Short mmCIF file of C-alpha atoms and ligand atoms in Angstrom, two decimals:
data_model
loop_
_atom_site.label_atom_id
_atom_site.label_comp_id
_atom_site.label_asym_id
_atom_site.label_seq_id
_atom_site.Cartn_x
_atom_site.Cartn_y
_atom_site.Cartn_z
CA UNK R 1 78.42 96.34 114.85
CA UNK R 2 76.18 97.99 117.42
CA UNK R 3 77.78 98.16 120.83
CA UNK R 4 75.37 99.86 123.14
CA UNK R 5 76.32 101.15 126.51
CA UNK R 6 74.84 103.65 128.91
CA UNK R 7 76.37 106.70 130.43
CA UNK R 8 74.46 106.57 133.67
CA UNK R 9 75.50 110.01 134.88
CA UNK R 10 74.32 111.67 131.70
CA UNK R 11 71.02 109.78 131.67
CA UNK R 12 70.33 110.69 135.28
CA UNK R 13 70.96 114.35 134.67
CA UNK R 14 68.72 114.31 131.64
CA UNK R 15 65.98 112.56 133.59
CA UNK R 16 66.12 115.15 136.37
CA UNK R 17 66.00 117.99 133.83
CA UNK R 18 63.16 116.44 131.97
CA UNK R 19 61.27 115.89 135.23
CA UNK R 20 61.67 119.54 136.17
CA UNK R 21 60.53 120.68 132.74
CA UNK R 22 57.49 118.38 132.82
CA UNK R 23 56.30 118.72 136.42
CA UNK R 24 57.59 122.25 137.14
CA UNK R 25 59.81 121.27 140.09
CA UNK R 26 62.87 119.09 140.65
CA UNK R 27 62.47 115.47 141.81
CA UNK R 28 63.27 114.56 145.44
CA UNK R 29 65.08 111.36 144.52
CA UNK R 30 65.52 108.74 141.83
CA UNK R 31 64.74 105.06 142.40
CA UNK R 32 66.92 102.77 140.29
CA UNK R 33 66.53 99.04 139.72
CA UNK R 34 68.59 96.97 137.27
CA UNK R 35 67.45 94.55 134.61
CA UNK R 36 69.01 91.10 134.60
CA UNK R 37 70.59 88.52 132.41
CA UNK R 38 70.36 84.89 133.41
CA UNK R 39 73.59 82.94 132.97
CA UNK R 40 71.93 79.57 133.39
CA UNK R 41 68.85 78.07 135.08
CA UNK R 42 66.01 78.84 132.68
CA UNK R 43 62.37 78.04 133.44
CA UNK R 44 63.40 76.45 136.71
CA UNK R 45 62.24 79.21 139.05
CA UNK R 46 58.52 78.38 139.01
CA UNK R 47 59.51 74.78 139.67
CA UNK R 48 61.30 75.49 142.95
CA UNK R 49 64.66 75.08 141.22
CA UNK R 50 67.99 76.91 140.92
CA UNK R 51 68.86 79.99 138.89
CA UNK R 52 72.02 82.02 138.29
CA UNK R 53 71.13 85.54 137.13
CA UNK R 54 73.23 88.71 137.08
CA UNK R 55 71.86 92.23 137.77
CA UNK R 56 73.03 94.33 134.82
CA UNK R 57 74.28 97.84 134.17
CA UNK R 58 71.01 98.82 132.51
CA UNK R 59 68.36 100.02 134.86
CA UNK R 60 64.87 101.32 135.17
CA UNK R 61 64.91 104.80 136.70
CA UNK R 62 62.00 106.56 138.38
CA UNK R 63 62.39 110.22 139.33
CA UNK R 64 60.04 110.93 142.21
CA UNK R 65 58.60 114.00 143.89
CA UNK R 66 56.25 113.94 146.84
CA UNK R 67 53.34 116.36 146.47
CA UNK R 68 50.68 117.40 148.96
CA UNK R 69 47.81 117.50 146.51
CA UNK R 70 44.58 115.81 147.58
CA UNK R 71 44.41 112.25 148.87
CA UNK R 72 46.89 109.55 147.93
CA UNK R 73 47.40 109.68 144.20
CA UNK R 74 50.24 108.79 141.85
CA UNK R 75 50.74 110.73 138.66
CA UNK R 76 52.95 108.89 136.17
CA UNK R 77 54.77 110.02 133.08
CA UNK R 78 56.67 107.47 130.98
CA UNK R 79 59.50 108.87 128.87
CA UNK R 80 59.66 105.69 126.83
CA UNK R 81 55.99 105.84 125.88
CA UNK R 82 55.60 109.62 126.16
CA UNK R 83 52.36 109.02 128.02
CA UNK R 84 50.71 110.12 131.25
CA UNK R 85 48.30 108.39 133.59
CA UNK R 86 47.32 108.63 137.24
CA UNK R 87 45.52 106.55 139.84
CA UNK R 88 44.23 106.73 143.40
CA UNK R 89 46.09 104.66 145.95
CA UNK R 90 42.96 103.82 147.92
CA UNK R 91 41.31 102.23 144.87
CA UNK R 92 43.91 100.74 142.58
CA UNK R 93 42.55 99.65 139.22
CA UNK R 94 44.24 98.25 136.13
CA UNK R 95 45.15 100.66 133.33
CA UNK R 96 42.00 101.81 131.53
CA UNK R 97 43.32 100.85 128.08
CA UNK R 98 46.09 98.88 126.40
CA UNK R 99 48.32 101.84 125.52
CA UNK R 100 48.74 102.46 129.24
CA UNK R 101 49.52 98.80 130.06
CA UNK R 102 53.07 99.81 131.14
CA UNK R 103 51.48 101.47 134.18
CA UNK R 104 50.07 98.15 135.40
CA UNK R 105 53.50 97.28 136.81
CA UNK R 106 53.36 100.38 139.00
CA UNK R 107 49.69 99.89 139.90
CA UNK R 108 50.24 96.18 140.62
CA UNK R 109 53.20 96.80 142.91
CA UNK R 110 51.32 99.43 144.94
CA UNK R 111 48.43 96.98 145.30
CA UNK R 112 50.66 94.01 146.21
CA UNK R 113 52.62 95.95 148.84
CA UNK R 114 49.39 96.83 150.68
CA UNK R 115 47.83 93.40 150.25
CA UNK R 116 50.94 91.82 151.76
CA UNK R 117 50.82 94.29 154.64
CA UNK R 118 54.29 95.61 153.83
CA UNK R 119 53.24 99.18 153.33
CA UNK R 120 50.46 101.46 154.47
CA UNK R 121 49.71 103.46 151.34
CA UNK R 122 48.41 106.32 153.51
CA UNK R 123 52.03 106.90 154.50
CA UNK R 124 53.00 107.19 150.86
CA UNK R 125 50.87 110.30 150.27
CA UNK R 126 50.75 111.63 146.72
CA UNK R 127 53.62 111.73 144.27
CA UNK R 128 54.73 112.36 140.72
CA UNK R 129 56.77 109.69 138.93
CA UNK R 130 58.80 110.05 135.77
CA UNK R 131 59.83 106.67 134.35
CA UNK R 132 62.83 106.07 132.16
CA UNK R 133 63.89 102.65 130.92
CA UNK R 134 67.50 101.94 130.05
CA UNK R 135 66.66 98.25 129.93
CA UNK R 136 65.56 97.52 126.37
CA UNK R 137 61.81 96.90 126.55
CA UNK R 138 60.56 93.43 125.77
CA UNK R 139 64.02 92.07 124.96
CA UNK R 140 64.10 89.47 127.71
CA UNK R 141 66.31 91.51 130.05
CA UNK R 142 63.52 92.01 132.59
CA UNK R 143 62.54 95.59 132.04
CA UNK R 144 59.26 94.79 133.79
CA UNK R 145 60.85 93.36 136.93
CA UNK R 146 63.17 96.38 137.02
CA UNK R 147 60.16 98.69 136.83
CA UNK R 148 58.44 96.76 139.61
CA UNK R 149 61.45 96.86 141.92
CA UNK R 150 62.10 100.55 141.23
CA UNK R 151 58.43 101.27 141.98
CA UNK R 152 58.55 99.36 145.26
CA UNK R 153 61.72 101.20 146.33
CA UNK R 154 60.12 104.52 145.42
CA UNK R 155 56.98 103.75 147.44
CA UNK R 156 58.93 102.56 150.49
CA UNK R 157 61.05 105.70 150.33
CA UNK R 158 58.00 107.95 150.05
CA UNK R 159 56.63 106.21 153.15
CA UNK R 160 59.79 107.14 155.04
CA UNK R 161 61.76 103.86 154.98
CA UNK R 162 65.56 104.05 154.85
CA UNK R 163 66.81 101.88 151.94
CA UNK R 164 68.82 99.73 154.37
CA UNK R 165 65.67 98.99 156.42
CA UNK R 166 63.70 97.57 153.52
CA UNK R 167 63.23 93.79 153.53
CA UNK R 168 64.33 93.13 149.97
CA UNK R 169 63.24 89.53 149.80
CA UNK R 170 59.71 90.54 150.84
CA UNK R 171 59.88 93.38 148.33
CA UNK R 172 60.83 90.97 145.53
CA UNK R 173 57.98 88.63 146.47
CA UNK R 174 55.48 91.51 146.35
CA UNK R 175 56.78 92.50 142.92
CA UNK R 176 56.38 88.92 141.71
CA UNK R 177 52.84 88.95 143.02
CA UNK R 178 52.12 92.12 141.06
CA UNK R 179 53.26 90.36 137.90
CA UNK R 180 51.32 87.16 138.67
CA UNK R 181 48.05 88.72 139.76
CA UNK R 182 47.88 92.16 138.25
CA UNK R 183 49.68 91.60 134.96
CA UNK R 184 48.70 87.94 134.66
CA UNK R 185 51.99 86.15 133.89
CA UNK R 186 52.85 83.21 136.14
CA UNK R 187 56.49 84.21 136.41
CA UNK R 188 58.83 82.87 139.05
CA UNK R 189 60.86 84.96 141.47
CA UNK R 190 64.20 85.16 139.62
CA UNK R 191 63.94 88.56 137.91
CA UNK R 192 62.57 90.57 140.81
CA UNK R 193 64.90 88.86 143.27
CA UNK R 194 68.11 89.65 141.42
CA UNK R 195 66.94 93.16 140.55
CA UNK R 196 66.45 93.80 144.28
CA UNK R 197 69.44 91.85 145.64
CA UNK R 198 72.05 91.65 142.88
CA UNK R 199 75.71 92.20 143.71
CA UNK R 200 78.50 93.81 141.66
CA UNK R 201 80.57 91.54 139.39
CA UNK R 202 78.69 88.50 140.60
CA UNK R 203 75.82 86.24 139.71
CA UNK R 204 73.31 85.21 142.39
CA UNK R 205 72.72 81.54 142.95
CA UNK R 206 69.12 81.48 144.13
CA UNK R 207 67.34 78.47 145.52
CA UNK R 208 63.88 79.56 144.42
CA UNK R 209 62.20 77.24 146.92
CA UNK R 210 63.93 78.33 150.15
CA UNK R 211 64.94 81.75 148.75
CA UNK R 212 68.41 81.18 150.12
CA UNK R 213 70.96 82.84 147.90
CA UNK R 214 74.67 83.32 147.52
CA UNK R 215 76.74 85.73 145.43
CA UNK R 216 78.95 83.85 142.99
CA UNK R 217 81.85 86.09 141.88
CA UNK R 218 82.35 85.82 138.14
CA UNK R 219 85.95 87.03 137.91
CA UNK R 220 85.36 87.85 134.23
CA UNK R 221 87.59 90.95 134.31
CA UNK R 222 90.68 89.03 135.40
CA UNK R 223 89.92 86.31 132.90
CA UNK R 224 89.47 88.90 130.14
CA UNK R 225 85.97 87.65 129.44
CA UNK R 226 82.95 89.69 128.46
CA UNK R 227 79.31 89.13 129.21
CA UNK R 228 77.39 90.02 126.09
CA UNK R 229 73.67 90.04 125.41
CA UNK R 230 72.52 89.93 121.81
CA UNK R 231 68.96 90.97 121.15
CA UNK R 232 67.57 88.83 118.35
CA UNK R 233 65.11 91.59 117.40
CA UNK R 234 62.29 89.04 117.34
CA UNK R 235 59.10 90.48 118.78
CA UNK R 236 57.69 87.90 121.15
CA UNK R 237 53.94 88.22 121.11
CA UNK R 238 53.44 84.55 122.01
CA UNK R 239 55.24 85.08 125.23
CA UNK R 240 52.54 85.28 127.88
CA UNK R 241 50.32 82.47 126.68
CA UNK R 242 53.18 80.08 125.94
CA UNK R 243 54.84 80.92 129.26
CA UNK R 244 51.68 80.16 131.22
CA UNK R 245 51.24 76.98 129.20
CA UNK R 246 54.74 75.76 130.19
CA UNK R 247 53.94 76.63 133.80
CA UNK R 248 50.82 74.45 133.61
CA UNK R 249 52.69 71.56 131.97
CA UNK R 250 55.33 71.55 134.70
CA UNK R 251 52.68 71.54 137.39
CA UNK R 252 50.92 68.65 135.72
CA UNK R 253 54.18 66.69 135.34
CA UNK R 254 55.05 67.27 139.01
CA UNK R 255 51.58 66.15 140.02
CA UNK R 256 51.85 62.89 138.06
CA UNK R 257 55.33 62.19 139.41
CA UNK R 258 54.22 62.90 142.98
CA UNK R 259 51.37 60.45 142.61
CA UNK R 260 53.68 57.81 141.18
CA UNK R 261 56.32 58.22 143.89
CA UNK R 262 53.83 58.73 146.73
CA UNK R 263 55.04 62.21 147.51
CA UNK R 264 52.95 65.13 148.79
CA UNK R 265 50.54 66.53 146.23
CA UNK R 266 52.15 69.96 146.23
CA UNK R 267 55.55 68.58 145.16
CA UNK R 268 57.36 70.55 142.48
CA UNK R 269 59.66 69.30 139.71
CA UNK R 270 62.51 70.37 141.98
CA UNK R 271 61.67 67.40 144.21
CA UNK R 272 62.62 64.78 141.63
CA UNK R 273 65.92 63.58 140.23
CA UNK R 274 66.71 62.87 136.60
CA UNK R 275 67.02 59.18 137.53
CA UNK R 276 63.51 59.17 139.02
CA UNK R 277 62.16 60.86 135.94
CA UNK R 278 63.76 58.28 133.71
CA UNK R 279 62.29 55.50 135.82
CA UNK R 280 58.85 57.06 135.37
CA UNK R 281 58.85 57.45 131.58
CA UNK R 282 55.75 55.31 131.22
CA UNK R 283 53.55 57.45 133.45
CA UNK R 284 54.20 60.78 131.75
CA UNK R 285 52.85 61.76 128.34
CA UNK R 286 55.90 62.34 126.07
CA UNK R 287 55.46 66.11 125.99
CA UNK R 288 55.36 66.40 129.78
CA UNK R 289 58.35 64.08 130.02
CA UNK R 290 60.31 66.44 127.77
CA UNK R 291 59.32 69.50 129.77
CA UNK R 292 60.29 67.83 133.03
CA UNK R 293 63.58 66.59 131.57
CA UNK R 294 64.52 70.15 130.68
CA UNK R 295 63.79 71.43 134.18
CA UNK R 296 65.57 68.62 136.01
CA UNK R 297 68.67 68.60 133.82
CA UNK R 298 68.78 72.40 133.94
CA UNK R 299 68.82 72.33 137.75
CA UNK R 300 71.82 70.01 137.57
CA UNK R 301 73.56 72.28 135.07
CA UNK R 302 73.15 75.28 137.38
CA UNK R 303 74.81 73.46 140.25
CA UNK R 304 77.60 72.24 137.97
CA UNK R 305 78.15 75.77 136.66
CA UNK R 306 78.35 77.09 140.23
CA UNK R 307 80.87 74.41 141.20
CA UNK R 308 83.06 75.50 138.27
CA UNK R 309 82.74 79.20 139.12
CA UNK R 310 83.54 78.48 142.76
CA UNK R 311 86.79 76.85 141.71
CA UNK R 312 87.42 79.60 139.18
CA UNK R 313 87.28 79.52 135.39
CA UNK R 314 91.03 80.10 135.20
CA UNK R 315 91.66 76.46 134.33
CA UNK R 316 91.03 76.00 130.59
CA UNK R 317 89.13 72.77 131.23
CA UNK R 318 86.81 74.58 133.66
CA UNK R 319 86.20 77.37 131.19
CA UNK R 320 85.39 74.90 128.47
CA UNK R 321 83.10 72.90 130.74
CA UNK R 322 81.30 76.08 131.79
CA UNK R 323 80.72 77.08 128.17
CA UNK R 324 79.50 73.65 127.33
CA UNK R 325 76.87 73.85 130.11
CA UNK R 326 75.54 77.06 128.56
CA UNK R 327 75.40 75.40 125.16
CA UNK R 328 73.65 72.33 126.57
CA UNK R 329 71.13 74.58 128.27
CA UNK R 330 70.26 76.07 124.91
CA UNK R 331 69.82 72.68 123.28
CA UNK R 332 67.50 71.65 126.09
CA UNK R 333 65.45 74.87 125.82
CA UNK R 334 65.22 74.36 122.07
CA UNK R 335 64.46 70.64 121.92
CA UNK R 336 62.80 69.69 125.21
CA UNK R 337 61.23 72.90 126.41
CA UNK R 338 60.57 74.35 122.93
CA UNK R 339 60.82 78.01 123.86
CA UNK R 340 63.34 79.03 121.19
CA UNK R 341 62.65 80.19 117.64
CA UNK R 342 64.55 79.39 114.42
CA UNK R 343 66.08 82.87 114.34
CA UNK R 344 67.26 82.67 117.95
CA UNK R 345 68.68 79.20 117.21
CA UNK R 346 70.61 80.66 114.31
CA UNK R 347 71.96 83.48 116.49
CA UNK R 348 73.12 80.96 119.09
CA UNK R 349 74.60 78.65 116.47
CA UNK R 350 76.58 81.46 114.84
CA UNK R 351 77.87 82.48 118.26
CA UNK R 352 78.79 78.95 119.28
CA UNK R 353 80.73 78.50 116.04
CA UNK R 354 82.80 81.61 116.72
CA UNK R 355 86.22 80.65 118.13
CA UNK R 356 86.19 83.44 120.74
CA UNK R 357 82.91 82.36 122.26
CA UNK R 358 82.99 80.29 125.45
CA UNK R 359 79.25 79.57 125.46
CA UNK R 360 75.99 80.94 124.12
CA UNK R 361 72.31 80.34 124.78
CA UNK R 362 68.87 81.85 124.87
CA UNK R 363 68.25 83.79 128.09
CA UNK R 364 64.96 84.68 129.78
CA UNK R 365 61.48 83.46 128.93
CA UNK R 366 62.16 82.76 125.26
CA UNK R 367 60.20 83.14 122.00
CA UNK R 368 62.62 85.80 120.88
CA UNK R 369 64.47 88.19 123.14
CA UNK R 370 68.16 87.97 123.98
CA UNK R 371 70.93 85.44 123.96
CA UNK R 372 73.60 85.44 126.65
CA UNK R 373 77.17 85.01 125.46
CA UNK R 374 80.46 84.68 127.27
CA UNK R 375 83.09 86.00 124.89
CA UNK R 376 86.87 86.37 125.10
CA UNK R 377 87.69 90.07 125.27
CA UNK R 378 89.98 90.04 122.26
CA UNK R 379 87.31 88.38 120.14
CA UNK R 380 84.62 90.96 120.87
CA UNK R 381 85.02 92.93 117.69
CA UNK R 382 85.08 89.97 115.36
CA UNK R 383 82.10 88.51 117.32
CA UNK R 384 80.15 91.65 116.42
CA UNK R 385 81.25 91.53 112.82
CA UNK R 386 80.80 87.83 112.16
CA UNK R 387 77.80 86.92 114.31
CA UNK R 388 75.68 90.05 114.05
CA UNK R 389 76.46 90.62 110.38
CA UNK R 390 75.92 87.04 109.36
CA UNK R 391 72.64 87.05 111.30
CA UNK R 392 71.56 90.15 109.41
CA UNK R 393 72.55 88.60 106.08
CA UNK R 394 70.60 85.41 106.77
CA UNK R 395 67.49 86.85 108.45
CA UNK R 396 67.33 90.52 107.53
CA UNK R 397 67.10 91.22 111.27
CA UNK R 398 69.19 93.85 113.03
CA UNK R 399 70.51 92.20 116.20
CA UNK R 400 71.82 94.52 118.89
CA UNK R 401 74.74 93.80 121.17
CA UNK R 402 74.86 94.89 124.79
CA UNK R 403 78.06 94.75 126.79
CA UNK R 404 77.01 93.90 130.30
CA UNK R 405 78.45 94.06 133.76
CA UNK R 406 77.18 92.78 137.08
CA UNK R 407 75.95 95.62 139.30
CA UNK R 408 74.31 95.93 142.68
CA UNK R 409 70.55 95.61 143.10
CA UNK R 410 68.10 98.50 143.32
CA UNK R 411 69.01 101.72 145.10
CA UNK R 412 67.83 105.23 145.88
CA UNK R 413 69.83 108.05 144.32
CA UNK R 414 69.49 111.41 146.04
C1 LIG S 501 60.90 85.09 132.72
C2 LIG S 501 60.30 85.03 134.12
C3 LIG S 501 61.26 84.37 135.11
C4 LIG S 501 61.77 83.04 134.57
C5 LIG S 501 62.27 83.19 133.14
C6 LIG S 501 62.64 81.86 132.54
O1 LIG S 501 62.00 85.95 132.72
O2 LIG S 501 59.99 86.32 134.57
O3 LIG S 501 60.62 84.22 136.34
O4 LIG S 501 60.79 82.06 134.67
O5 LIG S 501 61.31 83.80 132.30
O6 LIG S 501 63.72 81.32 133.21
#
């Protein structure tokens, strides 16, 4: 069994030391932004729907030092990639080659913050950044959103903003824009939003249309429940193209439904009910019908899950109902939305069959990545043994378990 956890204090110290060794002086501060795990509400955020993510105790850290060299320039060193790059703030261009693609998140955020008029990059000056990812890269736990949010916090701080004065919703929107325009994935707002605004021991219910949100306490500690991510170890190369394809299909489905129901042209799937969809079967091609059914039923599941959490999962029937919503979400992602893979399905199935598991499903964009599991504390060890080992036996893949906790959104550590 691989139980991976992070000793934040130790990692921070190491990062500061490594910064000093690399750049020849100590950093001024460290910007930290967490990754996320989504409990339920998958592929609903670019449809104006509801999501229920948790900011997790694995973060992206950027050690930062302001320097007075020349005109505005950022010099970046990534510890994960052991690579350096730099760019001018008055002429932000994409990374010159693929091996430096990680820097596009930083470049894109700097560009989006100016374009949106949130930050005058002249006030940022020049700086050195050392990046360190504690969020496993490419595992579906939003390492990229965490990097974006940490970058934005670093840039605001360099420009003299107090962390409490930063408009975090606007910050999240700029980070999403960086991902959409600079990186080229049509992602919704969920990951950046929860990375910027997450709250300890709670999930955030986000209405991705109005951007209203509410912290939903999980109470897992009192209930002796654990939030566990299992990384399927499937590399997901299909991710970007398939993600953008789903985005397009949802748009098309919403467009056809709007026409049918005489609603404004810019309606989103969020604007329709499952009953309306069922009444409109004939006007949607079967594939679009399936995609829309996932999104609409998933929105309902999020609201049902929140109602259960609001009342508390202490009642056994509530706990069971909550788990069953997670399991239904997976079935819908697998069958209607088709973003799972056979290996991820196996991982989820093995988890769901385990008696200590309340619910299990694919989390994040899909095509590999992580599953989210709610597991009874006393069953944790046998979960690791049975699920991870059986997965290895059947697939030859080494799944990794991460014990997660809900933490607060991004912050500046002095
Ligand atoms: C990725 C995107 C999010 C969201 C999920 C699927 O994580 O970044 O915006 O769409 O996929 O729910």
